[in-house]
Coordinates of C-alpha atoms and ligand atoms in Angstrom, one line a residue:
M1 CA 121.1 76.0 82.1
E2 CA 121.7 73.3 84.7
G3 CA 121.5 72.9 88.5
T4 CA 119.1 74.1 91.1
A5 CA 119.0 77.4 93.0
V6 CA 117.3 77.7 96.3
A7 CA 116.2 81.0 97.9
F8 CA 114.4 82.1 101.0
A9 CA 112.1 85.2 101.3
P10 CA 110.6 86.3 104.7
G11 CA 106.9 86.6 105.4
H12 CA 105.2 89.8 106.6
I13 CA 102.5 90.4 109.1
S14 CA 100.6 93.5 108.1
G15 CA 99.3 95.4 111.2
Y16 CA 97.4 98.1 109.4
F17 CA 97.0 99.3 105.8
K18 CA 95.0 101.3 103.3
R19 CA 94.7 100.7 99.6
I20 CA 96.1 103.3 97.2
D21 CA 95.1 103.0 93.6
G22 CA 97.6 104.4 91.0
D23 CA 97.4 104.3 87.3
S24 CA 99.3 101.0 87.0
P25 CA 100.2 98.0 89.2
K26 CA 103.6 99.6 89.8
T27 CA 102.0 102.7 91.4
T28 CA 99.1 100.8 93.1
G29 CA 99.6 99.3 96.5
S30 CA 99.2 100.3 100.1
C31 CA 100.4 102.5 102.9
G32 CA 100.6 101.0 106.4
A33 CA 103.0 99.1 108.6
G34 CA 104.0 95.5 109.4
I35 CA 106.6 93.1 110.7
V36 CA 108.9 91.2 108.4
I37 CA 109.1 87.8 110.1
D38 CA 111.8 85.1 110.2
R39 CA 109.4 82.5 108.8
G40 CA 108.7 82.7 105.1
V41 CA 109.0 80.7 101.9
T42 CA 111.9 78.6 100.5
A43 CA 111.8 78.1 96.7
S44 CA 113.9 75.7 94.7
V45 CA 114.1 76.3 91.0
T46 CA 115.5 73.7 88.5
P47 CA 115.5 74.4 84.8
S48 CA 113.2 71.9 83.0
P49 CA 111.7 71.6 79.5
K50 CA 108.2 72.1 81.1
T51 CA 107.1 74.2 84.1
S52 CA 105.7 72.4 87.1
V53 CA 105.1 73.8 90.6
I54 CA 104.7 71.9 93.9
V55 CA 103.4 73.9 96.8
T56 CA 104.1 72.5 100.3
D57 CA 103.8 73.9 103.8
R58 CA 106.0 73.0 106.7
T59 CA 104.4 74.8 109.6
P60 CA 104.5 74.2 113.3
A61 CA 101.2 72.2 112.8
G62 CA 103.0 69.8 110.5
E63 CA 103.9 69.3 106.9
S64 CA 101.4 69.0 104.0
L65 CA 101.2 69.1 100.2
I66 CA 99.0 72.2 99.4
S67 CA 98.8 71.8 95.6
Y68 CA 100.4 70.8 92.4
G69 CA 100.5 74.0 90.4
S70 CA 100.3 77.7 91.2
G71 CA 98.9 80.1 88.6
L72 CA 100.9 82.9 90.2
I73 CA 104.3 81.2 89.9
E74 CA 103.6 79.7 86.4
E75 CA 102.6 83.1 85.0
L76 CA 105.7 84.6 86.6
L77 CA 108.1 82.1 84.9
S78 CA 106.3 82.4 81.6
G79 CA 106.7 86.2 81.7
L80 CA 110.4 85.7 82.2
G81 CA 110.5 83.3 79.2
V82 CA 111.8 80.3 81.2
C83 CA 110.5 76.8 82.2
A84 CA 111.4 75.2 85.5
K85 CA 110.5 72.7 88.1
V86 CA 109.6 74.8 91.2
E87 CA 109.0 73.7 94.7
T88 CA 107.9 76.2 97.3
T89 CA 107.7 75.4 101.0
S90 CA 105.9 77.9 103.3
G91 CA 106.9 78.1 106.9
L92 CA 103.5 79.4 107.9
P93 CA 100.0 78.7 106.5
I94 CA 99.0 80.3 103.2
G95 CA 96.3 82.9 103.2
A96 CA 96.5 83.5 106.9
G97 CA 97.9 87.0 106.9
F98 CA 101.6 86.0 106.8
G99 CA 102.3 87.3 103.3
M100 CA 103.2 83.9 102.0
S101 CA 102.2 84.8 98.4
A102 CA 104.7 87.7 98.3
A103 CA 107.4 85.5 99.9
A104 CA 106.7 82.8 97.3
I105 CA 107.1 85.2 94.5
L106 CA 110.2 86.9 95.9
A107 CA 111.9 83.6 96.7
T108 CA 111.0 82.1 93.3
L109 CA 112.3 85.1 91.4
T110 CA 115.5 85.2 93.5
A111 CA 116.2 81.6 92.7
A112 CA 115.2 81.8 89.1
N113 CA 117.4 84.9 88.6
A114 CA 120.4 83.0 89.9
V115 CA 119.9 79.7 88.1
F116 CA 118.9 81.3 84.7
E117 CA 121.5 84.1 85.1
L118 CA 118.9 86.7 84.3
G119 CA 120.9 89.5 85.7
M120 CA 118.0 91.1 87.6
S121 CA 118.9 93.5 90.4
A122 CA 117.2 93.1 93.8
E123 CA 115.2 96.2 92.9
A124 CA 114.1 94.7 89.6
I125 CA 113.0 91.5 91.4
S126 CA 111.0 93.5 94.0
E127 CA 109.4 95.6 91.2
L128 CA 108.2 92.5 89.3
A129 CA 107.1 90.7 92.4
H130 CA 105.1 93.8 93.5
E131 CA 103.4 94.1 90.1
T132 CA 102.5 90.4 90.1
E133 CA 101.0 90.6 93.6
V134 CA 98.9 93.7 92.7
A135 CA 97.8 92.3 89.4
H136 CA 96.5 89.2 91.1
N137 CA 95.0 91.0 94.1
T138 CA 97.0 88.7 96.4
G139 CA 98.7 91.6 98.3
L140 CA 99.4 95.3 98.2
G141 CA 102.2 96.1 100.5
D142 CA 103.8 92.8 101.4
V143 CA 106.5 92.8 98.7
A144 CA 107.6 96.3 99.5
A145 CA 107.9 95.4 103.2
A146 CA 109.5 91.9 102.7
S147 CA 112.1 93.2 100.2
S148 CA 114.2 94.0 103.3
G149 CA 113.8 93.3 107.0
G150 CA 112.5 94.9 110.2
V151 CA 109.2 96.6 111.1
A152 CA 108.5 98.4 107.9
V153 CA 106.5 101.6 107.7
R154 CA 105.1 102.4 104.3
T155 CA 103.9 105.9 103.4
A156 CA 103.4 105.5 99.7
P157 CA 102.4 102.6 97.4
G158 CA 105.0 100.5 95.6
I159 CA 108.5 99.3 96.4
F160 CA 109.9 102.7 97.1
G161 CA 107.2 103.5 99.6
V162 CA 108.9 102.3 102.7
S163 CA 109.7 105.4 104.7
S164 CA 111.3 103.7 107.7
R165 CA 112.4 100.4 109.1
F166 CA 113.2 99.6 112.7
F167 CA 114.6 96.4 114.2
P168 CA 113.2 95.6 117.7
D169 CA 114.6 92.5 119.4
A170 CA 111.1 91.5 120.2
E171 CA 109.6 88.1 120.9
I172 CA 106.5 87.8 118.8
C173 CA 103.9 85.1 118.9
S174 CA 101.0 84.2 116.6
V175 CA 98.1 81.8 116.4
T176 CA 95.9 81.3 113.4
F177 CA 92.6 79.6 112.7
G178 CA 92.6 79.8 109.0
S179 CA 92.5 82.0 106.0
I180 CA 90.7 85.0 104.7
F181 CA 90.8 85.1 100.9
T182 CA 92.8 88.3 100.3
P183 CA 91.3 89.1 96.9
D184 CA 87.8 89.2 98.4
V185 CA 88.8 91.9 100.8
I186 CA 91.2 94.1 98.8
G187 CA 89.0 93.8 95.7
S188 CA 85.9 95.1 97.6
P189 CA 85.4 98.9 97.4
E190 CA 83.0 98.8 100.4
K191 CA 85.5 97.0 102.6
M192 CA 88.3 99.2 101.4
A193 CA 86.3 102.3 102.3
Q194 CA 85.9 101.2 106.0
V195 CA 89.6 100.2 106.1
T196 CA 90.7 103.6 104.8
A197 CA 88.5 105.4 107.4
A198 CA 90.2 103.3 110.1
F199 CA 93.8 104.2 109.0
P200 CA 95.6 105.5 112.1
V201 CA 97.1 109.0 112.3
G202 CA 100.9 109.5 112.5
E203 CA 103.7 107.0 112.0
P204 CA 105.0 104.6 114.6
A205 CA 108.6 105.1 115.8
T206 CA 108.6 102.2 118.3
F207 CA 107.4 98.6 118.4
T208 CA 104.8 99.5 121.1
E209 CA 103.4 102.3 119.0
F210 CA 103.2 100.0 116.0
M211 CA 101.3 97.4 118.1
M212 CA 98.9 100.0 119.5
K213 CA 98.2 101.5 116.0
S214 CA 97.6 98.1 114.6
R215 CA 95.0 97.2 117.3
Q216 CA 93.3 100.6 117.0
F217 CA 93.1 100.0 113.2
A218 CA 91.8 96.4 113.5
E219 CA 89.0 97.5 115.8
A220 CA 87.8 100.3 113.5
S221 CA 88.3 98.4 110.3
G222 CA 85.4 96.0 110.6
L223 CA 87.7 93.1 109.7
I224 CA 88.0 91.3 113.0
P225 CA 86.4 87.8 112.8
A226 CA 84.4 86.7 115.9
R227 CA 86.7 83.6 116.1
I228 CA 89.7 85.7 117.3
R229 CA 87.9 87.9 119.8
P230 CA 88.5 85.6 122.8
V231 CA 92.2 85.5 122.0
L232 CA 92.4 89.3 121.8
D233 CA 90.5 89.5 125.1
A234 CA 92.8 87.0 126.8
C235 CA 95.8 89.1 125.7
D236 CA 94.2 92.3 126.9
E237 CA 93.5 90.7 130.3
A238 CA 97.2 89.7 130.5
G239 CA 98.4 93.2 129.5
I240 CA 99.9 91.9 126.3
L241 CA 99.6 94.0 123.1
A242 CA 98.0 92.0 120.4
S243 CA 96.1 92.5 117.1
M244 CA 94.7 90.7 114.1
T245 CA 97.0 89.4 111.3
M246 CA 95.9 91.3 108.2
L247 CA 94.5 89.5 106.3
G248 CA 94.0 86.2 108.1
C249 CA 91.9 84.8 110.8
G250 CA 94.6 85.0 113.4
V251 CA 96.3 87.0 116.1
F252 CA 99.8 88.3 116.6
A253 CA 101.1 89.4 120.0
A254 CA 104.0 91.3 121.2
S255 CA 106.2 89.6 123.8
D256 CA 106.3 85.9 124.6
A257 CA 102.6 85.1 124.7
L258 CA 103.1 81.4 123.9
E259 CA 101.3 80.2 127.0
I260 CA 98.2 82.3 126.4
L261 CA 98.0 81.8 122.7
S262 CA 98.5 78.0 123.1
E263 CA 95.2 77.8 124.9
F264 CA 93.5 78.6 121.6
G265 CA 95.6 76.7 119.0
T266 CA 99.1 76.0 117.8
A267 CA 101.0 79.1 118.8
V268 CA 104.2 80.0 116.8
P269 CA 107.1 82.1 118.2
L270 CA 108.4 84.5 115.7
K271 CA 111.3 87.1 115.5
V272 CA 111.7 90.2 113.4
C273 CA 113.7 89.1 110.3
P274 CA 116.7 91.4 109.8
H275 CA 116.9 90.8 106.0
G276 CA 114.9 90.5 102.8
P277 CA 115.2 87.7 100.1
T278 CA 118.3 85.6 100.3
L279 CA 119.9 83.1 97.9
L280 CA 120.7 79.9 99.9
E281 CA 122.2 77.6 97.3
V282 CA 123.1 77.7 93.6
Ligands
ATP1 N1 104.0 79.4 98.9 C1 103.3 79.6 97.8 N2 103.7 79.0 96.6 C2 103.0 79.2 95.5 N3 101.9 80.0 95.4 C3 101.4 80.6 96.5 C4 102.1 80.4 97.8 N4 101.5 81.2 98.7 C5 100.4 81.7 98.1 N5 100.4 81.4 96.8 C6 99.4 81.8 95.8 O1 98.8 83.0 96.2 C7 97.4 82.9 96.3 C8 96.8 83.9 97.3 O2 97.4 83.7 98.5 P1 97.1 84.7 99.7 O3 97.4 86.1 99.2 O4 95.7 84.5 100.2 O5 98.1 84.2 100.7 P2 99.0 85.0 101.7 O6 99.9 85.9 100.9 O7 99.7 84.0 102.6 O8 98.0 85.8 102.6 P3 97.9 87.3 103.0 O9 98.0 88.1 101.7 O10 96.7 87.4 103.7 O11 99.1 87.5 103.8 C9 97.2 81.4 96.6 O12 95.9 81.0 96.2 C10 98.3 80.8 95.8 O13 97.9 80.7 94.5
PAF2 C1 96.6 93.9 101.8 C2 97.4 93.2 102.7 C3 96.9 93.4 104.2 C4 97.3 91.7 102.4 O1 98.2 90.9 102.9 C5 98.9 93.6 102.6 O2 99.4 93.3 101.3 C6 99.1 95.1 102.9 O3 99.4 95.5 104.0 O4 99.0 95.9 102.0

């Protein structure tokens, strides 16, 4: 095997969710809804005698090397029986509620599938990506959502749980102050009980309904960090719908809230991504 394959997978902002435990990682996941966003992870995969992973981010705040090595990606490749030099570049900070782990897995698998000619279908890639996320507690519903585009509503766990997708031409804006370690939250039965109790009734049919349900959920979930309260207040005052990025210390707002969010940190304009993982180069 020779050459390099490069793939992109979109990130995902989860607005609300509840954990559903099945009898295997395949049937475990979450219900909820979130936005598949146009920033995500680009992965380049080059066959090599030994696996190595370089994780970088190229976010609006600048570019930095995050780590040499990623247990998640190394385990994934070893499970496929291949060795490669992998470079992942995240367009948004890792751990901040933008679903970068799911995007990294989906992008790496899409590129590895091409360069090693593994013959996996898009469905098989999503299935393996979802099982990997759940097994590592790094996400529950991000893979199901980011396997395609739009605002994704999930009514069952796993990759077949998306009941609807809609594609608003919305200006979205986000600001983040750092990470919340996902495994600490989704691995805690106490936190998950409060999250489940906060799950909103009914499914959103419009972007406005999605934003309202997300905020209602965030308030009732007990997950809102004090650090983001002034940002939510400023959006409320300006009549802009906003909520917390699940699971990160950040806010996402509907409409062009760049000016307001920029008062608090580096604000990022985002769009709804119309597609899932894409092969860019092979
Ligand atoms: N771009 C990446 N490349 C390689 N590994 C990654 C990448 N992003 C995340 N990971 C791995 O996933 C682990 C957990 O990430 P985490 O789930 O907190 O991030 P996230 O998916 O961006 O956040 P969230 O689930 O809140 O949206 C990280 O510690 C890292 O090992
Ligand atoms: C658990 C979660 C909020 C973490 O990103 C997400 O995977 C989801 O919505 O299930």
